[in-house]
Short mmCIF file of C-alpha atoms in Angstrom, two decimals:
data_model
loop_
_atom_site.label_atom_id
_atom_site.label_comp_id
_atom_site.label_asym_id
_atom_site.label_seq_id
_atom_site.Cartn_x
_atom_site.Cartn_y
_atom_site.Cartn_z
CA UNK A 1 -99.57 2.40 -6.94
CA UNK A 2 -100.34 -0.23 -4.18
CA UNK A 3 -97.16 -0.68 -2.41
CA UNK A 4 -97.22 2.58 -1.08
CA UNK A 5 -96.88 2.24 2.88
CA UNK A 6 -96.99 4.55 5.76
CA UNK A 7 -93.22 3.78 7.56
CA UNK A 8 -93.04 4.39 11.08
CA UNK A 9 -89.76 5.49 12.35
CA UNK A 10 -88.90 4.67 15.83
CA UNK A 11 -87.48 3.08 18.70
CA UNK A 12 -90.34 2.04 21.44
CA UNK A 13 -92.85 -0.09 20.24
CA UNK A 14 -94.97 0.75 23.38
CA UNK A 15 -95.34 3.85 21.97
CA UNK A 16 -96.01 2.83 18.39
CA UNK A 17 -98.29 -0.15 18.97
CA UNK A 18 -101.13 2.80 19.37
CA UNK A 19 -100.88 4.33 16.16
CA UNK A 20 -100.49 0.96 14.47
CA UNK A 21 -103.74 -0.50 15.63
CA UNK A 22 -105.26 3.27 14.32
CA UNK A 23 -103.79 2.61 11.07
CA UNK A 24 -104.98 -1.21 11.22
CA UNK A 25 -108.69 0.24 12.05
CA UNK A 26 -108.27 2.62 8.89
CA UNK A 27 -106.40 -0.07 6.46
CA UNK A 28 -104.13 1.94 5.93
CA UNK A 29 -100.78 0.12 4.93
CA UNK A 30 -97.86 0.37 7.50
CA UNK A 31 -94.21 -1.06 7.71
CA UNK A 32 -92.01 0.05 10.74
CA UNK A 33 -88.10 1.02 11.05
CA UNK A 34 -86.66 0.12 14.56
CA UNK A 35 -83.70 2.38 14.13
CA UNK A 36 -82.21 1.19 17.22
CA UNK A 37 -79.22 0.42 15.18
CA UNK A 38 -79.09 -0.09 11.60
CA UNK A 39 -77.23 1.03 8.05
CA UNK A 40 -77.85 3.78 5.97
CA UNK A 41 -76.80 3.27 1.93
CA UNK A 42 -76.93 6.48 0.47
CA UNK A 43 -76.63 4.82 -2.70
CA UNK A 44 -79.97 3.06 -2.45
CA UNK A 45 -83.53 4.48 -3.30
CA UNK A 46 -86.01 4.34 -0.49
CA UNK A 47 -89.21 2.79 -1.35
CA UNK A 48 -92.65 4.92 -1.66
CA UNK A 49 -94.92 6.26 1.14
CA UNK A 50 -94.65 8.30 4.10
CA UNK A 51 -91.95 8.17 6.46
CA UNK A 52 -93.09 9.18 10.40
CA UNK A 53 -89.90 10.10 12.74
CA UNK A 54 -91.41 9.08 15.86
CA UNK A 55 -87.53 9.04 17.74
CA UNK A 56 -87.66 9.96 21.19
CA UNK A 57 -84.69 11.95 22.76
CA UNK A 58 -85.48 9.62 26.25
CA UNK A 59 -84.23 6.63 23.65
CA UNK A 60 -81.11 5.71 25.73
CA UNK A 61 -83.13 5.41 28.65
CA UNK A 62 -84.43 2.34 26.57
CA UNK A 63 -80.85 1.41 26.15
CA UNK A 64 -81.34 2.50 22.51
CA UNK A 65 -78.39 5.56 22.96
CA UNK A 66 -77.73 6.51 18.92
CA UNK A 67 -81.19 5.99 17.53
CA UNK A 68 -81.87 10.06 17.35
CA UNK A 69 -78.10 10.06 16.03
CA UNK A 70 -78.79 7.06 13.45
CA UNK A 71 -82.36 8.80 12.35
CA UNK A 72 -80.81 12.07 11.75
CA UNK A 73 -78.95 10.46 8.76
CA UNK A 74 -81.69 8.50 7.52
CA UNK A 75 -84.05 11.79 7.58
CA UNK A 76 -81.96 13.93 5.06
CA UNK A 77 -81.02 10.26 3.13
CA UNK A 78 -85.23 10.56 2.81
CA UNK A 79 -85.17 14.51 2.69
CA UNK A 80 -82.90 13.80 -0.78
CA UNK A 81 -84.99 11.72 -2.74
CA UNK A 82 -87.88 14.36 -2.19
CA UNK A 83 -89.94 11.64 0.01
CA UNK A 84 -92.56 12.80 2.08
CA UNK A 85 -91.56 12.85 5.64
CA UNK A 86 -93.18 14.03 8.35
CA UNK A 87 -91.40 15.41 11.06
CA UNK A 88 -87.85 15.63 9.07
CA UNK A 89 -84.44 16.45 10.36
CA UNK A 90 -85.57 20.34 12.15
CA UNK A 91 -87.70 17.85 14.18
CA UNK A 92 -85.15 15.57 14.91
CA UNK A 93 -82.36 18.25 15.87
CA UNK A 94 -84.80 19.91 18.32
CA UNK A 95 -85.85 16.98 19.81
CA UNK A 96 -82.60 16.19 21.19
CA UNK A 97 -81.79 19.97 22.43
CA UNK A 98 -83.59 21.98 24.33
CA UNK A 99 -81.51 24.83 24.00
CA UNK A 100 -82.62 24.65 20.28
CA UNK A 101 -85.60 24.39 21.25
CA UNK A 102 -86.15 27.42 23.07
CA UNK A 103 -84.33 29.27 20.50
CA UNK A 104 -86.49 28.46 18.32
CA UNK A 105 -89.12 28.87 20.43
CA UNK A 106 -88.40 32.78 21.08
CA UNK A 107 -87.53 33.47 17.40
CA UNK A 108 -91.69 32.83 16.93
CA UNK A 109 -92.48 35.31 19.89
CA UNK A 110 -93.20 32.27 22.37
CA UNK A 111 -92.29 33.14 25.98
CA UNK A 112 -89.92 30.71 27.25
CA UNK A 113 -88.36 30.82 30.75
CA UNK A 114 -84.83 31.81 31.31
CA UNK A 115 -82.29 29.49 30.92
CA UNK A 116 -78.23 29.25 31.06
CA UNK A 117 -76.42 25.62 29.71
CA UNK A 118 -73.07 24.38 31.25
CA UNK A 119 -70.81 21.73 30.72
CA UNK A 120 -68.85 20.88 33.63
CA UNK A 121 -69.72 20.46 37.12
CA UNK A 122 -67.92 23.69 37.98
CA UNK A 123 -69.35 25.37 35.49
CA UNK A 124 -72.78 24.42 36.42
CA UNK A 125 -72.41 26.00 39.49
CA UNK A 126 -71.14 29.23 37.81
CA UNK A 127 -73.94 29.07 35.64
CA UNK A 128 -76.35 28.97 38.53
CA UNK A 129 -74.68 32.03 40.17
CA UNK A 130 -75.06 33.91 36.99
CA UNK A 131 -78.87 32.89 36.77
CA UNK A 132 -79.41 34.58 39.93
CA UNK A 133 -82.67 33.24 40.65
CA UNK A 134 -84.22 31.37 43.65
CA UNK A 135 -85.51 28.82 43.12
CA UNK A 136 -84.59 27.23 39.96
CA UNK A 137 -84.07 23.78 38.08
CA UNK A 138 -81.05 21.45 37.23
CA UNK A 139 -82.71 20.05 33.40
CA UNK A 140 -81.03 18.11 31.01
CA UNK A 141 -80.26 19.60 27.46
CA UNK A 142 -81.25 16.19 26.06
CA UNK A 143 -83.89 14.00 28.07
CA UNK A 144 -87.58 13.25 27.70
CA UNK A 145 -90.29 12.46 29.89
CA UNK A 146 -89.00 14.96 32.92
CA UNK A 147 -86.54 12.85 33.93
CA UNK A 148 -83.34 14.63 35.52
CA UNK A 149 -84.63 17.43 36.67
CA UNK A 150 -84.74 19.03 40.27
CA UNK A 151 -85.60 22.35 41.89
CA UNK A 152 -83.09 23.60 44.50
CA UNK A 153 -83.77 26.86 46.55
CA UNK A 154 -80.28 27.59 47.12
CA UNK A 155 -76.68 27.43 45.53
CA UNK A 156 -75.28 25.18 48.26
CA UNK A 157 -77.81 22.77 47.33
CA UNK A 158 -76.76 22.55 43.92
CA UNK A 159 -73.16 22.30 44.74
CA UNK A 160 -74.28 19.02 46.98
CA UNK A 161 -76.10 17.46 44.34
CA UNK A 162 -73.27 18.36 41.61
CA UNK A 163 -70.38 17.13 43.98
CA UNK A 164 -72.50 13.61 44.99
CA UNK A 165 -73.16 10.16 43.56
CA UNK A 166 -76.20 11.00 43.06
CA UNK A 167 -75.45 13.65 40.16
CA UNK A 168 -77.48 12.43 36.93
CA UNK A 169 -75.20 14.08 33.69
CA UNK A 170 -77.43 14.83 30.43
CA UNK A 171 -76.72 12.01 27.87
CA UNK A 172 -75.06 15.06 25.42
CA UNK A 173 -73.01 16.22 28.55
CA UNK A 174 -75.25 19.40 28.66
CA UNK A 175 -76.78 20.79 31.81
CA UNK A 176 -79.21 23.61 32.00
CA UNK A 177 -80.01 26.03 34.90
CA UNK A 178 -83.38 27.17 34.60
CA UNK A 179 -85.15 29.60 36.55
CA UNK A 180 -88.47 28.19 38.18
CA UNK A 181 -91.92 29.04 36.77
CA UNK A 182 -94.56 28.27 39.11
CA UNK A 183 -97.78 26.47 37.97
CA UNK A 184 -101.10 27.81 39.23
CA UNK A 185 -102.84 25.26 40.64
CA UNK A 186 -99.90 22.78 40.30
CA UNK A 187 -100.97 21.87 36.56
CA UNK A 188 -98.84 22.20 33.42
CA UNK A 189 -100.38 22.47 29.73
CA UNK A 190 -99.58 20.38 26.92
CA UNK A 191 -100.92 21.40 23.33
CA UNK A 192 -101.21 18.99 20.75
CA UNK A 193 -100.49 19.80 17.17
CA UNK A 194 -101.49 17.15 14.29
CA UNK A 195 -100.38 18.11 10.45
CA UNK A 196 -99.19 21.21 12.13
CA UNK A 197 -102.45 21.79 13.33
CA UNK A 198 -103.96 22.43 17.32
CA UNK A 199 -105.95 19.29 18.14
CA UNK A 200 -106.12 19.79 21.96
CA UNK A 201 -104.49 20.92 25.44
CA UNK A 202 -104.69 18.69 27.94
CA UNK A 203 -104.01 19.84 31.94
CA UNK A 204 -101.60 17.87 33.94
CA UNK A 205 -101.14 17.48 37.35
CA UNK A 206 -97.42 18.07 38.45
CA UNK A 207 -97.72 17.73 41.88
CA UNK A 208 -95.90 14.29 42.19
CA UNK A 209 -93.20 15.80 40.58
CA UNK A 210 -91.78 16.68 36.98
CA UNK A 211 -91.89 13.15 34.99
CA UNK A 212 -95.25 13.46 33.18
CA UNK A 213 -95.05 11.27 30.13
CA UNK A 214 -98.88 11.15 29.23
CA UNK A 215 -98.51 7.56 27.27
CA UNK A 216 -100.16 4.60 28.85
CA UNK A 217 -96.86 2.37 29.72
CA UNK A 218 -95.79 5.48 31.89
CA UNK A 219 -98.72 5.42 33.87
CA UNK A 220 -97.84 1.92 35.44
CA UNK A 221 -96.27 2.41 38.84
CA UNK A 222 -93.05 0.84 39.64
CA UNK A 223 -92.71 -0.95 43.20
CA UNK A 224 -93.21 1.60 45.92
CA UNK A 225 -94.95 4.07 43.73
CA UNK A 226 -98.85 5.65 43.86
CA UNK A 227 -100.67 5.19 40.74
CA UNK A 228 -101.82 8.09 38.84
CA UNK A 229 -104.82 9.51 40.20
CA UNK A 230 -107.77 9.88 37.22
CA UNK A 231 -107.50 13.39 36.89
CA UNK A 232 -103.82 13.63 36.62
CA UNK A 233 -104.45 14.09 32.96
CA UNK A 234 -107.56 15.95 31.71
CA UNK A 235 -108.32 17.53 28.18
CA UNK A 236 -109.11 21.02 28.62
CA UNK A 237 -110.46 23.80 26.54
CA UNK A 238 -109.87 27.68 26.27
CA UNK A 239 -106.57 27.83 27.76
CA UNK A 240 -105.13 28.68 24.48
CA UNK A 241 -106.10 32.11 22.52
CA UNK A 242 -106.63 31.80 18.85
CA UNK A 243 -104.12 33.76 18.52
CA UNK A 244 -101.34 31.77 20.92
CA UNK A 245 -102.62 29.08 18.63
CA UNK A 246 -101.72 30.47 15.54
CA UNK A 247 -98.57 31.79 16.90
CA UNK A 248 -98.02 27.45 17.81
CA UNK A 249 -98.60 26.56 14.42
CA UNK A 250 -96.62 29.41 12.44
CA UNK A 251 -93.50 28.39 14.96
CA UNK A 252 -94.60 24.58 13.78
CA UNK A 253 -94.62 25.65 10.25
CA UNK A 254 -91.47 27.69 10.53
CA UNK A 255 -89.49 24.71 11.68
CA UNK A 256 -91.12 21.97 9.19
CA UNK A 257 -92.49 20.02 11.95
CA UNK A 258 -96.14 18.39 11.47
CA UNK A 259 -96.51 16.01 14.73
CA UNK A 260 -95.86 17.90 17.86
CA UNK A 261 -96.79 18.45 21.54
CA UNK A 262 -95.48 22.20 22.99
CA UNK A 263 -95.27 22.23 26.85
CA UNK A 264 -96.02 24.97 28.42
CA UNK A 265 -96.76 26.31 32.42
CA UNK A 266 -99.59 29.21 33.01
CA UNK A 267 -98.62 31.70 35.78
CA UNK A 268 -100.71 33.21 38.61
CA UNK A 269 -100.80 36.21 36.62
CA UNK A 270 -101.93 34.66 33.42
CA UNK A 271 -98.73 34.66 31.84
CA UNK A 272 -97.61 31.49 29.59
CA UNK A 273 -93.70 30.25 29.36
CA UNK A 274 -93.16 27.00 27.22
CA UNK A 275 -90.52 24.69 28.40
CA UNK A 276 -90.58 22.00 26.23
CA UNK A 277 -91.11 20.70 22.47
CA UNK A 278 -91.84 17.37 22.15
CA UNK A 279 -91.91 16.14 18.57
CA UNK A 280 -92.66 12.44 19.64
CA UNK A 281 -96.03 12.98 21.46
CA UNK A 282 -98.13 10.50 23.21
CA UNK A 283 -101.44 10.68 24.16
CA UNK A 284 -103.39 9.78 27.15
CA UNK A 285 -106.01 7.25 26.63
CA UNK A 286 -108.23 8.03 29.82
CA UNK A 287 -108.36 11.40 29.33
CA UNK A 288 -108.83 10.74 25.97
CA UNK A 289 -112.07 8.40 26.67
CA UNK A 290 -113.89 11.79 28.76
CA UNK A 291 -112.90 13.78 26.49
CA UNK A 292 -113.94 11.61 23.23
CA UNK A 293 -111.15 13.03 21.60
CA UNK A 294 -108.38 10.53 20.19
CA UNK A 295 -105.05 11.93 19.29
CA UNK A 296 -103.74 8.28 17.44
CA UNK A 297 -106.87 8.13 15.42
CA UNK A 298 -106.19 11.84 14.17
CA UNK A 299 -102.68 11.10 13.78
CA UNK A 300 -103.58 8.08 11.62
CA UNK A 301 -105.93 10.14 9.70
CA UNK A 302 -103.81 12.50 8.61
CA UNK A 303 -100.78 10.12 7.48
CA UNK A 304 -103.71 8.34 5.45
CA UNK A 305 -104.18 11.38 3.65
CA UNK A 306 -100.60 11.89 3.07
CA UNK A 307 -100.31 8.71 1.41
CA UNK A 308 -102.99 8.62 -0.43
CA UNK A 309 -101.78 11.75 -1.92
CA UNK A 310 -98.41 10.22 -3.57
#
């Protein structure tokens, strides 16, 4: 059959434009779905290949606010006709909730730190009183790339923020109180999973804060910001036990996700809480360079094989 196609589901073509010039390196044969907006006829028979959800949960920050909403009914449309998709609708739904996510996340034995959700200004505040713990972070349920979130050391802090104009609401109207977990040495972790498989972690500097959206068009400062020093992002190994990496990859498996990055902070004591599941990962190209290991080209690799499998 030779109108089989890799599909590319997504809504940033920043993002994309990396994988497709991959695929273009491997000839492998590509066709991509801007699901922006769209229609979905459940009558109609998809064509052949592989379909890739690569929908971000930070999509309305792109002015693109139903595209996880509009690709969770293509998915199971796909899911129906027994096409091969990778990263289906469990990838989708957690995604765009990190309370799922960490549900999820502590079904497979994976530490994750505590966390209350609220809806309501009130009730965030309530929820912060029950958390009981100093300090701790305002997150939103549905975000992407760190953005709404900020560490207070006190209640009346929150209740300033909450009560000002400069109170940032989740997109799904979902707020979550989370204790703080403190990074040794400032850095976070972020393991990379490809076919539902560890490629790599790679060590991130969170000292300038908590957006840390590894893709190259993230790294460009805006007016009045620093630009990313070159060791912001570094691929690191042995951080990760063979067995925290299986544990990764049965939680992967469990869920029926294939393309995935888990986020996760390392304490002064050694201890490891993961805070985030991001099932539209992007890869740093610097650190990628040093390292000489290239998370697109894998990625491209491995949907190759999938099609040539069909």
């Amino acid at each position: 059959m030779t109108d089989k196609k890799v599909y590319i589901i997504h809504e940033n073509d920043d993002w994309t434009k990396h994988l497709t010039k991959r695929l273009d390196q491997l000839s492998i044969p590509y066709d991509t779905w801007f699901l922006d907006t769209g229609i979905v006829d459940i009558q109609e028979t998809p064509p052949v290949g592989v379909f890739y959800n690569r929908i971000s949960a930070s999509s309305h920050t792109r002015d693109h606010r139903y595209a996880p909403e509009l690709t969770s009914q293509v998915l199971p449309w796909l899911e129906s006709h027994q096409a091969t998709v990778v990263n289906g609708s469990r990838a989708i739904e957690l995604e765009v909730s990190k309370i799922k996510q960490y549900l999820a996340l502590q079904k497979a034995g994976i530490q994750t730190p505590k966390t209350i959700a609220a809806v309501g200004k009130e009730e965030i505040i309530q929820a912060a009183k029950k958390l009981d713990t100093f300090p701790f972070i305002i997150k939103h349920n549905r975000a992407g790339k760190g953005l709404g979130v900020n560490l207070f050391d006190r209640i009346e802090e929150l209740e300033d923020y909450v009560n000002s104009d400069f109170f940032e609401d989740s997109v799904d109207g979902i707020s979550l109180l989370q204790a703080y977990v403190k990074p040794v040495n400032g850095r976070v972790y972020r393991s990379e999973f490809i076919g539902g498989k560890f490629h790599y972690v790679v060590s991130i500097d969170s000292s300038d804060g908590f957006e840390l959206c590894p893709a190259d068009n993230c790294q460009i400062p805006s007016e009045g910001q620093v630009q990313s020093t070159p060791d912001k992002f570094q691929i690191v190994e042995g951080v990760l036990s063979k067995e925290e990496i299986h544990k990764i990859e049965s939680f992967l498996k469990a869920e029926n996700i294939q393309v995935a990055a888990v986020e996760f902070i390392v304490t002064a004591d050694g201890q490891k809480w993961a805070y985030d599941v991001n099932t539209n990962t992007n890869y740093n190209a610097d650190a990628e360079e040093v390292a000489q290991k290239f998370g697109m080209l894998a990625l491209a690799e491995y949907l190759g094989d999938l099609l040539a499998k069909i």
